mmCIF file of C-alpha atoms in Angstrom:
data_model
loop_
_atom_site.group_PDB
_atom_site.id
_atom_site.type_symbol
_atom_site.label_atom_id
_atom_site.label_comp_id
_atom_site.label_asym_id
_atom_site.label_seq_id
_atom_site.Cartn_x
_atom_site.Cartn_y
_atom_site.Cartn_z
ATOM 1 C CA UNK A 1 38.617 -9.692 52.971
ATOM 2 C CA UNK A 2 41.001 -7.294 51.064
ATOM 3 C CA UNK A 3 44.735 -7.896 52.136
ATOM 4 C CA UNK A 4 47.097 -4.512 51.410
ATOM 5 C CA UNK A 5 50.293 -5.335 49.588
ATOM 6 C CA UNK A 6 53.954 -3.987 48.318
ATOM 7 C CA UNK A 7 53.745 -5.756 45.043
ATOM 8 C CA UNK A 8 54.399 -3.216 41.601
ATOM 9 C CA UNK A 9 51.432 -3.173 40.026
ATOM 10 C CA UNK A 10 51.972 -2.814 35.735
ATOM 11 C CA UNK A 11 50.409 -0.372 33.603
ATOM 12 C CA UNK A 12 49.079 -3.434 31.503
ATOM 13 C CA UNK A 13 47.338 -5.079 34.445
ATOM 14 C CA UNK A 14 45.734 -2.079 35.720
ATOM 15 C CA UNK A 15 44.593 -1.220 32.513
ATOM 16 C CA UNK A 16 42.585 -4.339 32.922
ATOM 17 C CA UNK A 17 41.171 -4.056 36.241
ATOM 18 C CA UNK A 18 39.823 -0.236 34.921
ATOM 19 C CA UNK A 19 38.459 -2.468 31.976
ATOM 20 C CA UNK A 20 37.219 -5.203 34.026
ATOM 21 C CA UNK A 21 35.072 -2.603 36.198
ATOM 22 C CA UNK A 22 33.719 -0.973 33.003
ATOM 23 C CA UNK A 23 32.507 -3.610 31.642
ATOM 24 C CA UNK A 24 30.795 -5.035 34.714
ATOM 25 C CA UNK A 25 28.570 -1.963 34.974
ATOM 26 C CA UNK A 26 27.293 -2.842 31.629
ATOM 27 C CA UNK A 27 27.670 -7.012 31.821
ATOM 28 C CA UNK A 28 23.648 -7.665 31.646
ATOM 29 C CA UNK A 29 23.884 -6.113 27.850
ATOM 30 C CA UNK A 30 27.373 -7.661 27.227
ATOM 31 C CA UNK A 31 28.139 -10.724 29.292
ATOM 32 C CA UNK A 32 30.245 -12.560 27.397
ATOM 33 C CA UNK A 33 32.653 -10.057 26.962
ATOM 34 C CA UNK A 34 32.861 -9.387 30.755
ATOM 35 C CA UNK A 35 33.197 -13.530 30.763
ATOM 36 C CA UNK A 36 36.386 -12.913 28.708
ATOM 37 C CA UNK A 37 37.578 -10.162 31.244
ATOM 38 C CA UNK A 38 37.008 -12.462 34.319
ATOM 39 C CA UNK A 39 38.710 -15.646 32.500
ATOM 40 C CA UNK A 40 41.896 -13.263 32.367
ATOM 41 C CA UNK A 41 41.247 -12.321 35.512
ATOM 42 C CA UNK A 42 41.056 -15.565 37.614
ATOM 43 C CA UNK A 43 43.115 -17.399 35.229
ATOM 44 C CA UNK A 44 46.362 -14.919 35.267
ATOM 45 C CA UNK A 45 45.548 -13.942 39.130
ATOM 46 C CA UNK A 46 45.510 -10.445 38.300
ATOM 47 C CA UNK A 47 43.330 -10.174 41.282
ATOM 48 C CA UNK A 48 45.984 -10.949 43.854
ATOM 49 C CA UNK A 49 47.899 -7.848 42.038
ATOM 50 C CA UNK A 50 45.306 -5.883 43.095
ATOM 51 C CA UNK A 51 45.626 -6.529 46.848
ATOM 52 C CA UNK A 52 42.643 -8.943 47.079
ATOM 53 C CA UNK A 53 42.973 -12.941 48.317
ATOM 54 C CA UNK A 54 40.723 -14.651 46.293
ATOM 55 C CA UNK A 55 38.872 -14.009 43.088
ATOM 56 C CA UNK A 56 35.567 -14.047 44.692
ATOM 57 C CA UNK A 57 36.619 -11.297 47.207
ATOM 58 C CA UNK A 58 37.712 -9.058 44.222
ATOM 59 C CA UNK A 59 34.178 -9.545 42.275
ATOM 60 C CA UNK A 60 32.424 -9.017 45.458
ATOM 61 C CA UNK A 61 34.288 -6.004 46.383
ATOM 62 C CA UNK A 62 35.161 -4.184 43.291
ATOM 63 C CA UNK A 63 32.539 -5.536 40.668
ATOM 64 C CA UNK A 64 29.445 -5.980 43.392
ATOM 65 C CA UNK A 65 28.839 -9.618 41.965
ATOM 66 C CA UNK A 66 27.754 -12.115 43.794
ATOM 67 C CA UNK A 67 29.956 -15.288 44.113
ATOM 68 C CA UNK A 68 27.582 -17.407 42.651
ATOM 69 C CA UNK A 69 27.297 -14.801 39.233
ATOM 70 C CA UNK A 70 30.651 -15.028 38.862
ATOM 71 C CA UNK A 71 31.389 -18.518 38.568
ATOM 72 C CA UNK A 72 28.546 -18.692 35.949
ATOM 73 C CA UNK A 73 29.680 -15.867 34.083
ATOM 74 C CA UNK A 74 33.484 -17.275 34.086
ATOM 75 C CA UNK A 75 32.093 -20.744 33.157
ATOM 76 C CA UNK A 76 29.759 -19.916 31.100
ATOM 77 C CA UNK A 77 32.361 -18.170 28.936
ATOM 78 C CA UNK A 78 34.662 -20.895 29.123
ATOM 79 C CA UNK A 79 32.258 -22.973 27.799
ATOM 80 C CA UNK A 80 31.946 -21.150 24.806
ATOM 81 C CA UNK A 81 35.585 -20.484 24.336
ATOM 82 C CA UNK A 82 36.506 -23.847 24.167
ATOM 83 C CA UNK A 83 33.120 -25.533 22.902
ATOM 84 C CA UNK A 84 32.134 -22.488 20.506
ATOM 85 C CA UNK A 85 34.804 -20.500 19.940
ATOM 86 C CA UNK A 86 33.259 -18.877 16.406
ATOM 87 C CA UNK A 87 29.984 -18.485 18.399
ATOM 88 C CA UNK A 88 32.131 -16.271 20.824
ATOM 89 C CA UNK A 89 33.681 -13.861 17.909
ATOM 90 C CA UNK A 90 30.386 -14.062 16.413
ATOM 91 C CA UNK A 91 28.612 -12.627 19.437
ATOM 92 C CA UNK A 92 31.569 -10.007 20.470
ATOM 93 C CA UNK A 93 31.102 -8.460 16.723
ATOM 94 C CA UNK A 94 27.421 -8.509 17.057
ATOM 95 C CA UNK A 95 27.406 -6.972 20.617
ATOM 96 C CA UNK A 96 29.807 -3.988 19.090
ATOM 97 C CA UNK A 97 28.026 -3.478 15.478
ATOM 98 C CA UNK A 98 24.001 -4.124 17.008
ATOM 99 C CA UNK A 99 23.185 -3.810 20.168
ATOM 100 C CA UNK A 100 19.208 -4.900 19.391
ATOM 101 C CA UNK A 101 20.961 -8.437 18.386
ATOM 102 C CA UNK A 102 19.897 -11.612 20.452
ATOM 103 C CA UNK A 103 22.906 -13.108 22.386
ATOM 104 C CA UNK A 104 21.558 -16.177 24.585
ATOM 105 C CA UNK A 105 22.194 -15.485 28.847
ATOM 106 C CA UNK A 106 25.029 -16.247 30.782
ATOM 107 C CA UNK A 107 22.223 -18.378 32.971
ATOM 108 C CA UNK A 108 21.198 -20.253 29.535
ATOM 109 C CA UNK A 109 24.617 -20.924 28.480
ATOM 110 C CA UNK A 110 25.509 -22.107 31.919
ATOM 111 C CA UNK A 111 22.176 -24.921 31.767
ATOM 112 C CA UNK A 112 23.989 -25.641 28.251
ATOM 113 C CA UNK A 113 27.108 -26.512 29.936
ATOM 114 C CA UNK A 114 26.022 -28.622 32.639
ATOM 115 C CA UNK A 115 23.699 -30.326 29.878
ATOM 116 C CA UNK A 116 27.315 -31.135 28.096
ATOM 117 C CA UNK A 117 28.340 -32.670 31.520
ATOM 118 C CA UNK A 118 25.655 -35.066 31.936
ATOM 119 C CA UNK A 119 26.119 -38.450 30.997
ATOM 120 C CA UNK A 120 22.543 -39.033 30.596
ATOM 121 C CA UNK A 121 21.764 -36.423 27.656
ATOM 122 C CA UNK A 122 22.265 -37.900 24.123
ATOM 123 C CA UNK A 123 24.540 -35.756 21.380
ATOM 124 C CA UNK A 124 21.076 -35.791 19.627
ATOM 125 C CA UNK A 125 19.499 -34.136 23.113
ATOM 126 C CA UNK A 126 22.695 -31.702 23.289
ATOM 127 C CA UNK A 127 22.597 -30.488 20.055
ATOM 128 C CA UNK A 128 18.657 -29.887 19.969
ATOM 129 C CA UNK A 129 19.605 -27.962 23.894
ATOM 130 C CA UNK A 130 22.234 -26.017 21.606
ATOM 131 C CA UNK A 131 19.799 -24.842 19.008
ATOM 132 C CA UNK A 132 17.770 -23.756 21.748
ATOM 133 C CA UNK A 133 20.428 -21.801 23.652
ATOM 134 C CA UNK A 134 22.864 -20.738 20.950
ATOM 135 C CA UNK A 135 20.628 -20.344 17.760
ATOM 136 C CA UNK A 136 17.372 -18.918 19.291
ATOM 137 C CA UNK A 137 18.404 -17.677 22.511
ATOM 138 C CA UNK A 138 15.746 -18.885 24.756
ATOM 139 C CA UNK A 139 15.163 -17.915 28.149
ATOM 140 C CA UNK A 140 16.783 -20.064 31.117
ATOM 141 C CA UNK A 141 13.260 -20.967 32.355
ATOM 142 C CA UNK A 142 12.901 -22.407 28.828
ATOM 143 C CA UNK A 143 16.096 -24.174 28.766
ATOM 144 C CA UNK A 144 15.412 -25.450 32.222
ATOM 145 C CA UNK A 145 12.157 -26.778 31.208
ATOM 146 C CA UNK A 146 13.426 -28.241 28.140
ATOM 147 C CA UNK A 147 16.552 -29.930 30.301
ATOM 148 C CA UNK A 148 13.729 -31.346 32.859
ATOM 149 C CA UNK A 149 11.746 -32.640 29.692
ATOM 150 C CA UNK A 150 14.768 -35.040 28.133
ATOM 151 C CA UNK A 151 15.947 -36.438 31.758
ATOM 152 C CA UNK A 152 12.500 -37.414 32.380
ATOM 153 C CA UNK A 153 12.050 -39.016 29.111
ATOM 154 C CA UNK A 154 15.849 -40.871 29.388
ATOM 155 C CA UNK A 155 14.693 -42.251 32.742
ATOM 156 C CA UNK A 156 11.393 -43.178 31.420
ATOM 157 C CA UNK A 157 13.109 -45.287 29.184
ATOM 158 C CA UNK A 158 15.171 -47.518 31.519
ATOM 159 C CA UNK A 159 14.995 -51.374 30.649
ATOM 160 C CA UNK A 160 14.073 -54.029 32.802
ATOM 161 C CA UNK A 161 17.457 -55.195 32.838
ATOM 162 C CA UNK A 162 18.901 -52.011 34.303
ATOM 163 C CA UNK A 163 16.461 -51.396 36.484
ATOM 164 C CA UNK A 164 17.394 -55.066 38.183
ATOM 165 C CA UNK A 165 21.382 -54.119 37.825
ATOM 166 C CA UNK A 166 20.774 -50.737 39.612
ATOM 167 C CA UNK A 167 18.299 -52.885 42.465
ATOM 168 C CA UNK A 168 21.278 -55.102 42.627
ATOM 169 C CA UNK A 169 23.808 -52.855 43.408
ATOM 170 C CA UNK A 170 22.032 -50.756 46.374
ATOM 171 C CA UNK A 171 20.854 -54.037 47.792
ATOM 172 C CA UNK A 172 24.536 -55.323 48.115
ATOM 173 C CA UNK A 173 25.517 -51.548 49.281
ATOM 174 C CA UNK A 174 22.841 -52.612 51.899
ATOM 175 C CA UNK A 175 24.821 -55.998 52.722
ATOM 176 C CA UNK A 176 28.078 -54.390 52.692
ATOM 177 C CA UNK A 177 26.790 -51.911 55.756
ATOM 178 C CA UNK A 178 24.663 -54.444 57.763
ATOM 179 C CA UNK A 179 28.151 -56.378 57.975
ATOM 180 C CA UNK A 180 30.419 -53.371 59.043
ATOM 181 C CA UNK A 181 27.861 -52.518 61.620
ATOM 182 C CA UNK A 182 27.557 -56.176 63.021
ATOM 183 C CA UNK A 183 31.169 -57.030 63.316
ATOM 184 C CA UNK A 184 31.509 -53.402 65.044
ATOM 185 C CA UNK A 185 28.796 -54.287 67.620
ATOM 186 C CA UNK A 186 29.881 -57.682 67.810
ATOM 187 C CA UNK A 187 33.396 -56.292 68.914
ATOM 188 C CA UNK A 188 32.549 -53.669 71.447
ATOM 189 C CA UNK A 189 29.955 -56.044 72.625
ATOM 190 C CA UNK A 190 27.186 -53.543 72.079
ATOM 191 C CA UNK A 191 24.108 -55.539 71.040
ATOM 192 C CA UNK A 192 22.383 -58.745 72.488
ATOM 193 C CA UNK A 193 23.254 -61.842 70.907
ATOM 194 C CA UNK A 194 19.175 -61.915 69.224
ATOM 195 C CA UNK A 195 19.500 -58.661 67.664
ATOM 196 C CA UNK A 196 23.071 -59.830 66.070
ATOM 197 C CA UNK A 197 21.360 -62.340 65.128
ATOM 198 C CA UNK A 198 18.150 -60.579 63.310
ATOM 199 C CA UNK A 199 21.117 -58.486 61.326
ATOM 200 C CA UNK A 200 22.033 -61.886 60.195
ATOM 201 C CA UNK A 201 18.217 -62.816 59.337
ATOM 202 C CA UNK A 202 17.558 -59.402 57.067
ATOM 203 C CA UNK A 203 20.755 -60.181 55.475
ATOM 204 C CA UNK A 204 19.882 -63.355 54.439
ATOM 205 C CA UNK A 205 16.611 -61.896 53.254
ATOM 206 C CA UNK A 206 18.069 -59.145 51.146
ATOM 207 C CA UNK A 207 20.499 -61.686 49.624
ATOM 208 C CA UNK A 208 17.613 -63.616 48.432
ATOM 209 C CA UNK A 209 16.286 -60.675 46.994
ATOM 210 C CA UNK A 210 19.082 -60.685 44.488
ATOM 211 C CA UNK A 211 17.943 -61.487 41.088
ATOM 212 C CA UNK A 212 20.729 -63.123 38.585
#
């Protein structure tokens, strides 16, 4: 929804939307320097300048990108502002000097950044993930795979002792519920006394099923 305002509108920021749009058109050859547009963008509220209530409504309605584009392209670039910021100059040059050069996708570098996110991917995993991404620009269905391939492997090598610690903890989430509901039944009177007392009976048998 596009809301009509009063507000002055500088030479400077429209300047940028006519750059913004420009780009856009052309974002599949030179995403990351659209990124860098739509960081301004969202970041300074530019958009709201421009008569439109949220960011998504302006990239919908004056770019034609979907919401979900976006927000990768935005983060994507973030990523790589703050994680990579040489890799970002590198790749702005390259995109102006050679257009035949290899610059990884938005969709790749987004896979790269969740990868960062995840607790459960080693530095040793990460960097391999960045080689991929960064170095030889593989394709997102390549990333992905590769992604799939370490989380598989990380939970394939859970120990006995976690495995028992992580058994633990659901069974007690388990206990923890059965005694809510009971004392809630037990108080609005809204279960025979044998079923109350079968709650008790599977409690008793999950407790046992805690190992030390």
């Amino acid at each position: 929804m596009i809301e009509v305002t009063t507000a002055t509108v500088s030479v400077e920021s429209e300047t940028l939307r006519k750059k913004t749009l420009e780009v856009a058109k052309r974002h599949k050859a030179s995403w990351i320097e659209l990124g860098q547009y739509l960081y301004t963008v969202h970041k300074d509220k530019h958009f709201r300048e421009w008569g439109f209530l949220t960011f998504e409504a302006y990239c919908a309605k004056e770019l034609h990108l979907r919401q979900s584009t976006a927000m990768k392209l935005l983060k994507s670039y973030y990523f790589l502002e703050k994680e990579e910021p040489r890799f970002v100059k590198q790749a702005m040059s390259e995109e102006e000097e050679a257009a035949d050069k290899r610059v990884p996708s938005y969709e790749s570098v987004n896979l790269l950044r969740l990868a960062r996110e995840n607790s459960e991917i080693t530095a040793e995993d990460f960097s391999d993930l960045r080689q991929a991404v960064l170095v030889q620009a593989k394709e997102p269905k390549e990333v992905r795979t590769q992604v799939k391939k370490i989380l598989e492997e990380t939970q394939g090598e859970e120990t006995a002792d976690e495995k028992a610690s992580r058994r633990n903890a659901r069974i007690k989430r388990m206990l923890s519920f059965l005694t809510t509901l009971k004392r809630e039944m037990e108080a609005d009177n809204l279960l025979p006394k044998f079923l109350l007392k079968q709650i008790d009976d599977l409690k008793q048998k999950l407790q046992d099923q805690i190992t030390n």
